[in-house]
Short mmCIF file of C-alpha atoms and ligand atoms in Angstrom, two decimals:
data_model
loop_
_atom_site.label_atom_id
_atom_site.label_comp_id
_atom_site.label_asym_id
_atom_site.label_seq_id
_atom_site.Cartn_x
_atom_site.Cartn_y
_atom_site.Cartn_z
CA MET A 1 140.25 141.08 150.57
CA LYS A 2 141.69 137.46 149.65
CA GLY A 3 138.46 136.12 150.75
CA GLU A 4 136.23 138.41 148.50
CA GLN A 5 138.36 137.47 145.64
CA GLY A 6 138.58 133.34 146.04
CA MET A 7 135.03 133.75 146.29
CA GLN A 8 134.76 135.51 143.27
CA ARG A 9 136.70 132.97 141.93
CA VAL A 10 134.29 129.90 143.28
CA LEU A 11 131.57 132.08 141.55
CA SER A 12 133.13 132.61 138.18
CA LYS A 13 133.66 129.04 137.95
CA VAL A 14 130.29 128.10 139.11
CA ALA A 15 129.17 130.70 136.67
CA ILE A 16 131.00 128.89 133.75
CA VAL A 17 130.16 125.64 134.78
CA VAL A 18 126.35 126.40 135.00
CA VAL A 19 126.60 128.00 131.05
CA ALA A 20 128.40 124.89 129.97
CA VAL A 21 125.75 122.45 131.43
CA PHE A 22 123.12 124.60 129.78
CA ALA A 23 124.83 124.57 126.81
CA VAL A 24 125.39 120.88 126.60
CA THR A 25 121.90 120.16 127.59
CA SER A 26 119.76 121.97 125.39
CA GLY A 27 122.13 121.46 122.59
CA CYS A 28 121.29 117.52 123.17
CA ALA A 29 117.53 118.48 123.42
CA LEU A 30 117.37 120.33 120.57
CA LEU A 31 119.27 116.99 118.68
CA GLU A 32 116.28 115.00 120.32
CA ASP A 33 113.11 117.66 118.82
CA GLU A 34 115.28 117.96 115.55
CA ARG A 35 115.00 113.43 115.80
CA THR A 36 111.42 113.38 117.16
CA ALA A 37 110.20 115.70 114.12
CA LYS A 38 111.79 113.75 111.76
CA GLY A 39 110.68 110.51 113.47
CA ARG A 40 107.43 111.78 113.05
CA LYS A 41 107.42 112.72 109.24
CA LEU A 42 108.82 108.88 108.49
CA TYR A 43 105.68 107.53 111.23
CA ASN A 44 103.35 109.62 109.12
CA HIS A 45 104.68 107.84 105.86
CA TYR A 46 104.87 104.71 107.02
CA CYS A 47 103.07 104.04 110.07
CA MET A 48 100.17 105.73 109.93
CA HIS A 49 97.85 103.79 108.01
CA CYS A 50 98.24 100.77 110.23
CA HIS A 51 98.60 102.15 113.23
CA GLY A 52 97.04 105.61 113.39
CA GLU A 53 97.85 108.71 114.16
CA SER A 54 98.17 108.60 117.81
CA GLY A 55 99.29 104.55 117.71
CA GLN A 56 95.86 104.41 118.82
CA GLN A 57 93.79 100.79 117.87
CA GLN A 58 90.57 101.61 115.25
CA GLU A 59 92.54 105.01 114.15
CA GLY A 60 94.41 104.26 110.97
CA PHE A 61 92.13 103.29 107.61
CA ASN A 62 93.95 100.11 107.20
CA TRP A 63 93.34 98.76 111.15
CA GLY A 64 90.60 97.11 110.72
CA ARG A 65 91.00 95.33 107.49
CA MET A 66 94.28 93.45 108.90
CA PRO A 67 93.84 90.14 109.88
CA ASP A 68 94.94 88.97 113.23
CA PRO A 69 96.73 89.79 115.60
CA ARG A 70 95.75 93.52 114.68
CA PRO A 71 98.48 96.45 115.60
CA ARG A 72 98.09 96.59 119.61
CA ASP A 73 97.87 100.13 120.74
CA LEU A 74 101.42 101.99 120.73
CA SER A 75 99.86 104.71 122.85
CA GLU A 76 99.38 102.54 125.73
CA SER A 77 102.28 102.93 128.07
CA GLU A 78 101.98 100.13 130.87
CA ALA A 79 102.18 97.93 128.53
CA MET A 80 104.53 99.67 125.99
CA SER A 81 107.22 100.53 128.31
CA THR A 82 107.83 97.09 129.18
CA PHE A 83 109.81 97.15 125.91
CA SER A 84 114.01 98.26 125.40
CA ASP A 85 114.06 101.15 122.72
CA LYS A 86 116.40 98.18 121.01
CA GLU A 87 113.24 95.75 120.57
CA ILE A 88 111.23 98.02 119.11
CA PHE A 89 114.24 98.98 117.10
CA ASP A 90 114.33 94.93 116.29
CA THR A 91 110.82 94.51 115.82
CA ILE A 92 110.81 97.38 113.22
CA SER A 93 114.14 96.25 111.64
CA ARG A 94 114.60 92.65 111.32
CA ASP A 95 114.13 89.75 108.46
CA MET A 96 110.87 88.60 107.48
CA ARG A 97 110.48 84.58 108.46
CA ASP A 98 108.14 82.52 107.51
CA THR A 99 105.67 81.99 109.93
CA THR A 100 104.59 78.86 108.88
CA LEU A 101 107.95 77.06 110.23
CA GLN A 102 107.21 75.96 114.02
CA GLU A 103 110.95 77.12 114.91
CA VAL A 104 109.92 80.75 114.08
CA LEU A 105 106.88 80.56 116.13
CA ASP A 106 108.74 79.21 118.84
CA ASP A 107 111.89 81.52 118.40
CA GLU A 108 111.18 83.92 121.34
CA ASN A 109 113.43 85.98 121.01
CA TYR A 110 112.14 86.95 117.26
CA PHE A 111 108.74 89.44 116.42
CA ALA A 112 107.05 86.89 113.83
CA VAL A 113 104.04 88.67 112.47
CA SER A 114 103.91 88.61 109.11
CA THR A 115 101.96 91.95 109.02
CA MET A 116 104.13 94.19 110.41
CA PRO A 117 106.72 94.84 107.77
CA THR A 118 110.27 95.04 108.13
CA PHE A 119 111.72 98.19 107.38
CA LYS A 120 115.14 97.09 107.44
CA TYR A 121 115.94 97.57 103.85
CA THR A 122 114.03 100.97 103.29
CA LEU A 123 115.47 103.04 105.74
CA SER A 124 119.10 104.19 107.50
CA GLU A 125 119.57 103.28 110.81
CA GLU A 126 119.62 107.05 112.23
CA GLU A 127 115.79 107.10 110.64
CA LEU A 128 114.86 104.06 112.37
CA TRP A 129 115.96 105.34 116.11
CA ALA A 130 114.47 108.73 115.16
CA VAL A 131 110.85 106.57 114.54
CA VAL A 132 111.87 104.29 117.44
CA GLY A 133 112.10 107.85 119.39
CA TYR A 134 108.64 109.11 118.11
CA VAL A 135 107.07 105.81 119.13
CA ARG A 136 108.02 106.05 122.39
CA THR A 137 106.78 110.07 122.80
CA LEU A 138 102.98 108.02 121.85
CA HIS A 139 102.95 106.48 125.37
CA GLY A 140 104.43 109.58 127.16
CA GLY A 141 108.29 108.61 126.84
CA SER A 142 111.42 109.30 125.61
CA LEU A 143 114.16 107.73 123.54
CA THR A 144 117.06 106.96 126.17
CA PHE A 145 119.21 105.03 123.44
CA ASP A 146 122.37 106.76 123.18
CA VAL A 147 122.17 106.96 119.02
CA GLU A 148 125.12 109.48 119.23
CA GLY A 149 127.48 106.85 121.11
CA ARG A 150 126.35 104.13 118.45
CA LYS A 151 127.40 106.49 115.50
CA ALA A 152 130.58 107.54 117.38
CA GLU A 153 130.94 103.68 118.04
CA LEU A 154 130.38 102.34 114.20
CA GLU A 155 132.94 105.22 113.53
CA SER A 156 135.75 103.58 115.47
CA GLN A 157 134.98 100.07 114.40
CA PHE A 158 135.45 101.60 110.93
CA LYS A 159 138.47 103.26 111.46
CA ALA A 160 140.01 100.13 113.53
CA VAL A 161 139.03 97.67 110.52
CA GLU A 162 140.61 100.34 108.50
CA ALA A 163 144.30 100.63 109.57
CA ALA A 164 144.46 96.62 110.01
CA HIS A 165 143.15 96.49 106.21
CA ASP A 166 145.73 99.11 105.34
CA GLN A 167 148.08 96.80 106.92
CA ALA A 168 147.04 93.62 105.66
CA LYS A 169 147.38 95.20 102.27
CA GLN A 170 150.64 96.03 102.95
CA ALA A 171 152.01 92.86 104.19
CA MET A 172 149.98 91.17 101.20
CA ASP A 173 151.59 93.60 98.56
CA ASP A 174 155.31 92.89 100.23
CA ALA A 175 154.78 89.29 100.07
CA LEU A 176 153.84 88.89 96.58
CA ALA A 177 156.39 91.02 95.26
CA LYS A 178 159.00 88.85 97.20
CA GLN A 179 157.06 85.72 95.79
CA GLU A 180 157.57 87.18 92.08
CA ALA A 181 160.85 88.10 92.86
CA GLU A 182 161.74 84.40 93.63
CA GLU A 183 160.04 83.04 91.03
CA ALA A 184 162.15 85.46 89.01
CA ALA A 185 165.47 84.32 90.46
CA ARG A 186 164.02 80.37 90.26
CA ALA A 187 163.04 80.74 86.01
CA GLU A 188 166.51 82.35 85.40
CA ALA A 189 168.36 79.39 87.32
CA GLU A 190 166.07 76.74 85.26
CA GLU A 191 166.97 78.72 82.09
CA GLU A 192 170.70 78.45 82.66
CA ALA A 193 170.23 75.04 83.85
CA GLU A 194 168.44 73.98 80.60
CA GLU A 195 171.24 75.46 78.45
CA ASP A 196 173.51 73.30 80.26
CA ASP A 197 172.32 70.19 79.72
CA GLU A 198 172.30 69.03 76.44
CA ASP A 199 170.25 65.69 76.47
CA MET A 200 166.97 66.76 77.46
CA ASP A 201 164.39 65.20 75.08
CA MET A 202 160.90 66.52 73.97
CA GLU A 203 159.12 64.52 76.35
CA ASP A 204 160.80 64.94 79.81
CA ASP A 205 160.13 68.97 78.71
CA GLU A 206 156.71 68.54 78.83
CA ASP A 207 156.58 66.73 82.07
CA ASP A 208 158.67 69.31 82.95
CA LEU A 209 156.10 71.74 82.52
CA GLU A 210 152.84 69.72 83.84
CA ASP A 211 154.78 69.81 87.24
CA TYR A 212 155.82 73.42 86.95
CA ASP A 213 152.01 74.47 86.13
CA GLU A 214 150.14 72.36 88.95
CA ASP A 215 152.76 73.69 91.55
CA GLU A 216 152.20 77.49 90.53
CA GLU A 217 148.34 76.86 91.25
CA GLU A 218 148.74 75.89 94.20
CA ILE A 219 150.20 78.61 95.99
CA VAL A 220 148.48 80.90 98.07
CA LEU A 221 150.07 82.84 100.34
CA PRO A 222 148.95 83.18 104.01
CA GLU A 223 149.09 87.24 104.08
CA GLU A 224 146.76 86.88 100.48
CA GLU A 225 144.42 84.97 103.11
CA ALA A 226 144.89 87.15 105.79
CA TYR A 227 143.98 90.35 103.72
CA GLU A 228 140.79 88.53 102.22
CA LYS A 229 139.02 88.13 105.98
CA VAL A 230 140.57 91.59 106.73
CA ALA A 231 138.66 92.82 103.78
CA GLU A 232 135.71 91.19 104.24
CA GLN A 233 135.30 92.78 107.80
CA PHE A 234 136.09 96.12 106.07
CA GLU A 235 133.38 95.77 103.87
CA ALA A 236 131.14 95.02 106.33
CA ALA A 237 132.36 97.54 109.14
CA LYS A 238 131.93 100.21 105.82
CA SER A 239 128.58 99.49 105.03
CA ALA A 240 126.86 99.38 108.65
CA LEU A 241 128.82 102.63 109.02
CA GLU A 242 127.22 103.70 105.15
CA ASN A 243 123.73 102.50 106.65
CA PHE A 244 124.12 104.53 109.55
CA THR A 245 123.14 107.79 107.88
CA LYS A 246 122.29 106.23 104.24
CA ARG A 247 118.86 104.23 103.21
CA PRO A 248 120.18 101.33 101.94
CA LYS A 249 120.84 100.97 98.30
CA MET A 250 120.31 98.07 95.61
CA THR A 251 121.75 98.14 92.29
CA GLN A 252 119.03 98.41 89.64
CA ILE A 253 117.16 94.88 89.33
CA ALA A 254 118.11 93.18 86.29
CA ARG A 255 115.28 92.06 84.07
CA PRO A 256 114.87 88.06 85.26
CA ASP A 257 114.17 85.02 82.49
CA LEU A 258 111.05 84.29 84.12
CA THR A 259 110.45 80.71 81.89
CA VAL A 260 109.66 77.80 83.68
CA THR A 261 108.40 73.77 83.14
CA GLU A 262 104.89 73.45 83.99
CA PRO A 263 105.38 71.43 86.98
CA GLU A 264 107.53 73.55 88.03
CA ARG A 265 105.39 76.83 87.93
CA VAL A 266 102.65 74.78 89.71
CA ALA A 267 104.79 74.43 92.73
CA LEU A 268 106.07 78.07 92.60
CA GLU A 269 102.29 79.29 92.43
CA GLU A 270 102.04 77.49 95.63
CA LYS A 271 105.28 78.46 97.10
CA GLY A 272 104.45 82.12 96.21
CA LYS A 273 100.93 81.73 97.68
CA SER A 274 102.59 80.79 101.18
CA LEU A 275 105.19 83.64 101.19
CA TYR A 276 102.27 86.24 100.41
CA TYR A 277 100.22 85.79 103.66
CA ASP A 278 102.89 83.69 106.30
CA LYS A 279 106.31 85.53 105.13
CA TYR A 280 105.92 88.45 103.79
CA GLY A 281 102.46 89.82 105.10
CA CYS A 282 101.41 91.09 101.44
CA ASN A 283 97.80 90.60 102.54
CA GLY A 284 98.22 93.24 105.46
CA CYS A 285 98.08 95.93 102.56
CA HIS A 286 97.11 94.54 99.80
CA SER A 287 93.13 93.36 99.04
CA ILE A 288 92.60 90.11 97.17
CA GLY A 289 88.52 90.20 96.76
CA ASP A 290 87.09 91.70 99.59
CA VAL A 291 89.84 90.72 102.14
CA GLY A 292 93.27 91.98 102.90
CA GLY A 293 94.38 95.80 103.50
CA LEU A 294 93.89 98.70 101.81
CA VAL A 295 97.24 100.63 101.52
CA GLY A 296 98.36 99.54 98.33
CA PRO A 297 96.14 98.66 95.15
CA ALA A 298 93.99 95.66 95.55
CA LEU A 299 95.64 92.69 93.40
CA ASP A 300 92.73 90.75 92.20
CA ARG A 301 93.18 91.42 88.82
CA ALA A 302 97.34 91.40 88.82
CA GLY A 303 97.54 88.66 86.71
CA PHE A 304 96.08 90.74 83.72
CA ARG A 305 96.87 93.91 84.57
CA LEU A 306 100.68 93.92 85.85
CA ASN A 307 103.83 92.35 83.69
CA ASP A 308 105.34 89.49 85.38
CA THR A 309 109.00 90.78 84.58
CA TRP A 310 107.42 94.35 85.99
CA VAL A 311 105.87 92.71 89.50
CA TYR A 312 109.57 90.55 90.13
CA ARG A 313 111.36 93.94 89.72
CA TRP A 314 109.15 96.07 92.09
CA VAL A 315 108.79 93.17 94.39
CA ARG A 316 112.82 93.02 94.85
CA TYR A 317 113.22 96.68 95.28
CA PRO A 318 110.17 99.39 94.97
CA GLN A 319 112.19 102.34 96.15
CA GLY A 320 114.12 101.32 93.14
CA MET A 321 111.28 102.40 90.71
CA LYS A 322 109.09 104.68 92.66
CA LYS A 323 111.63 106.26 95.27
CA HIS A 324 109.15 107.35 98.09
CA THR A 325 106.47 104.46 97.81
CA ARG A 326 104.90 103.88 101.42
CA MET A 327 105.86 99.98 100.29
CA PRO A 328 108.32 99.02 101.65
CA ASN A 329 111.81 96.81 100.43
CA LEU A 330 110.75 93.43 102.15
CA GLY A 331 114.17 92.09 101.49
CA LEU A 332 112.90 89.28 98.95
CA ASP A 333 115.57 87.53 97.27
CA ASP A 334 115.30 86.09 94.01
CA GLN A 335 113.67 82.87 94.48
CA ASP A 336 110.90 84.16 96.77
CA ALA A 337 110.42 87.00 94.42
CA ARG A 338 110.05 84.14 91.23
CA ALA A 339 107.20 82.63 93.27
CA VAL A 340 105.82 85.62 94.72
CA THR A 341 105.50 86.57 91.11
CA ALA A 342 104.25 83.65 89.93
CA TYR A 343 101.58 83.78 92.34
CA LEU A 344 100.05 87.26 91.40
CA GLU A 345 99.89 85.83 87.62
CA THR A 346 97.19 83.39 89.01
CA LEU A 347 95.42 86.58 90.18
CA ARG A 348 92.62 86.88 87.29
CA ALA A 349 89.55 87.84 88.50
CA PRO A 350 86.82 89.29 86.23
CA LYS A 351 86.52 92.27 85.71
CA PRO A 352 83.57 94.15 88.54
CA ASP A 353 80.06 94.45 86.80
CA LYS A 354 79.85 98.24 85.79
CA PRO A 355 78.13 99.77 88.43
CA ILE A 356 74.32 101.10 86.72
CA PRO A 357 74.35 104.90 86.05
CA PRO A 358 72.16 106.74 88.34
CA PRO A 359 68.74 107.72 86.95
CA GLU A 360 69.05 111.05 85.20
C1 HEC B 401 101.03 96.91 107.49
C2 HEC B 401 100.52 97.06 108.59
C3 HEC B 401 101.45 97.85 109.67
C4 HEC B 401 102.41 99.05 109.08
C5 HEC B 401 102.78 99.76 107.64
C6 HEC B 401 103.32 98.69 110.27
N1 HEC B 401 103.20 98.47 111.46
FE1 HEC B 401 103.92 98.06 113.17
N2 HEC B 401 102.85 96.04 113.55
C7 HEC B 401 101.71 95.35 113.02
C8 HEC B 401 101.37 94.70 113.39
C9 HEC B 401 100.10 93.72 112.66
C10 HEC B 401 102.13 94.13 114.32
C11 HEC B 401 101.72 93.05 115.52
C12 HEC B 401 100.63 93.37 116.11
C13 HEC B 401 101.24 94.09 117.45
O1 HEC B 401 101.93 93.52 118.36
O2 HEC B 401 100.97 95.23 117.27
C14 HEC B 401 102.38 95.46 114.75
C15 HEC B 401 103.47 95.36 116.15
C16 HEC B 401 104.10 96.67 115.91
C17 HEC B 401 104.65 97.29 117.25
C18 HEC B 401 104.52 96.38 118.56
C19 HEC B 401 105.50 95.43 118.54
C20 HEC B 401 105.14 94.37 119.79
O3 HEC B 401 106.22 93.75 120.51
O4 HEC B 401 104.19 93.62 119.89
C21 HEC B 401 105.54 97.92 117.01
C22 HEC B 401 106.39 98.94 117.99
C23 HEC B 401 105.30 98.99 115.84
N3 HEC B 401 104.17 97.58 114.86
C24 HEC B 401 106.02 99.83 115.03
C25 HEC B 401 105.88 100.52 114.06
C26 HEC B 401 106.14 101.15 113.13
C27 HEC B 401 107.41 102.40 113.72
C28 HEC B 401 106.00 100.93 111.98
C29 HEC B 401 106.50 102.57 110.89
C30 HEC B 401 107.60 102.34 110.16
C31 HEC B 401 104.90 100.18 111.64
N4 HEC B 401 104.37 99.72 112.81
C32 HEC B 401 104.38 99.89 110.51
C33 HEC B 401 101.22 96.44 111.53
C34 HEC B 401 101.79 97.41 111.04
C1 HEC B 402 103.17 98.44 103.89
C2 HEC B 402 102.20 98.38 102.90
C3 HEC B 402 102.37 97.39 101.92
C4 HEC B 402 102.82 96.02 102.10
C5 HEC B 402 103.43 95.16 103.05
C6 HEC B 402 102.78 95.41 100.21
N1 HEC B 402 102.72 96.54 99.65
FE1 HEC B 402 102.63 96.27 97.68
N2 HEC B 402 101.87 98.24 97.25
C7 HEC B 402 101.84 98.95 98.82
C8 HEC B 402 101.54 100.39 98.19
C9 HEC B 402 101.24 101.93 99.10
C10 HEC B 402 101.59 100.40 96.63
C11 HEC B 402 101.46 101.49 95.33
C12 HEC B 402 102.74 102.13 95.25
C13 HEC B 402 102.99 103.39 94.49
O1 HEC B 402 102.28 103.65 93.84
O2 HEC B 402 103.57 104.03 95.73
C14 HEC B 402 102.08 99.06 96.68
C15 HEC B 402 102.15 98.46 95.08
C16 HEC B 402 102.20 97.30 94.69
C17 HEC B 402 101.86 96.42 93.41
C18 HEC B 402 102.17 97.77 91.69
C19 HEC B 402 100.33 97.40 91.96
C20 HEC B 402 99.40 97.89 90.96
O3 HEC B 402 98.49 97.56 90.99
O4 HEC B 402 100.51 98.88 90.87
C21 HEC B 402 102.52 95.57 93.80
C22 HEC B 402 102.43 94.20 92.38
C23 HEC B 402 102.69 94.97 95.36
N3 HEC B 402 102.70 96.17 95.42
C24 HEC B 402 102.67 93.69 95.40
C25 HEC B 402 103.14 92.87 96.85
C26 HEC B 402 103.79 92.50 97.16
C27 HEC B 402 103.71 90.98 96.66
C28 HEC B 402 104.04 92.53 98.23
C29 HEC B 402 104.56 91.21 99.59
C30 HEC B 402 105.20 90.57 99.31
C31 HEC B 402 103.72 93.17 99.21
N4 HEC B 402 103.09 94.09 97.53
C32 HEC B 402 103.53 94.28 100.45
C33 HEC B 402 101.89 98.58 99.68
C34 HEC B 402 102.41 97.32 100.35
#
């Protein structure tokens, strides 16, 4: 009797464990499927034109139009499995760098192909991991990076910094209140002293005031400095956590004043041309004449067709003007956007001849 009960107990424990393990693994599998499906959707929208539907070369309509090095075969397991999840993540989420600089090309830790665009400024971190997971399936693999763990890490980092931030703020407020009270007491004491001092003449009075002002400016409490530092960390942790689930958002780009002197303009155009090809790889997606990609419109006549203020705002923040455009935000700063805009203004190819209408 005793033995049988013990056995039953063991069996029911086993059953609980089996059910629990099943629930956990199928829960994960569900999450993973959802993530892969999301990754496929994003890949088809942002990557397929260059990399092909199944990741093979020559498959995407833009593949043959790109300059060397053309996209490698993402379905090729032997080479692709040598990259870690994090390495693939870094390739699609980085800052574009000027490939005319030798130190950029020499940096083995950095992926420097200008025509592979960055998605750092376009997608959320969660979406980027979903894309990496989908890329893995193209060569028969799966994502091993712990995405949920990464989110938990960002959350706990944020909570820790938030606590430190609140503490530092309290300390600063206390210190400021104390300082204020001390100053009030000192002012009161000085007033009393002045009233007592019958002989004081105007000049002395002015000197005193000057000294007092100088002293005032210099006082920065250590608590204020400490708070400023923590506040910076707080903002960084907050935006890291926000960027995990939300796409990066910029404030609307203000209309720039693009007037420059003639020599400045010539230098800008030259710099812009170099940035167009060697840093941002715009030619991977846009054509000028017979060369360049077909993902975006041809830019031969951009100088005639497009207003420079509009171009500046577009290249800095395409998503601000058209939410789901296939053109990623490549992270151009003000200076680079001015230069690229100046270059596009020089593109003034003649109108193509009207095609001869077919005979009736
Ligand atoms: C404008 C065309 C273009 C688009 C769009 C594009 N890529 Fe690429 N990609 C390239 C080029 C060019 C390379 C460099 C050659 C190479 O190594 O494959 C590259 C390389 C890669 C690599 C290989 C990295 C390595 O270390 O060699 C991966 C992975 C990749 N891209 C993923 C993506 C993903 C994911 C997307 C969409 C979110 C995407 N690419 C969008 C052109 C593109
Ligand atoms: C991954 C491909 C891709 C890259 C890289 C890219 N673009 Fe685009 N671009 C597009 C697409 C697609 C459009 C069409 C926008 C739309 O309607 O969604 C576009 C539109 C434009 C337009 C408006 C053209 C018109 O006639 O309306 C300009 C200007 C432009 N891009 C400039 C640039 C510049 C400059 C760069 C480099 C800094 C660049 N693009 C990089 C894909 C790309």
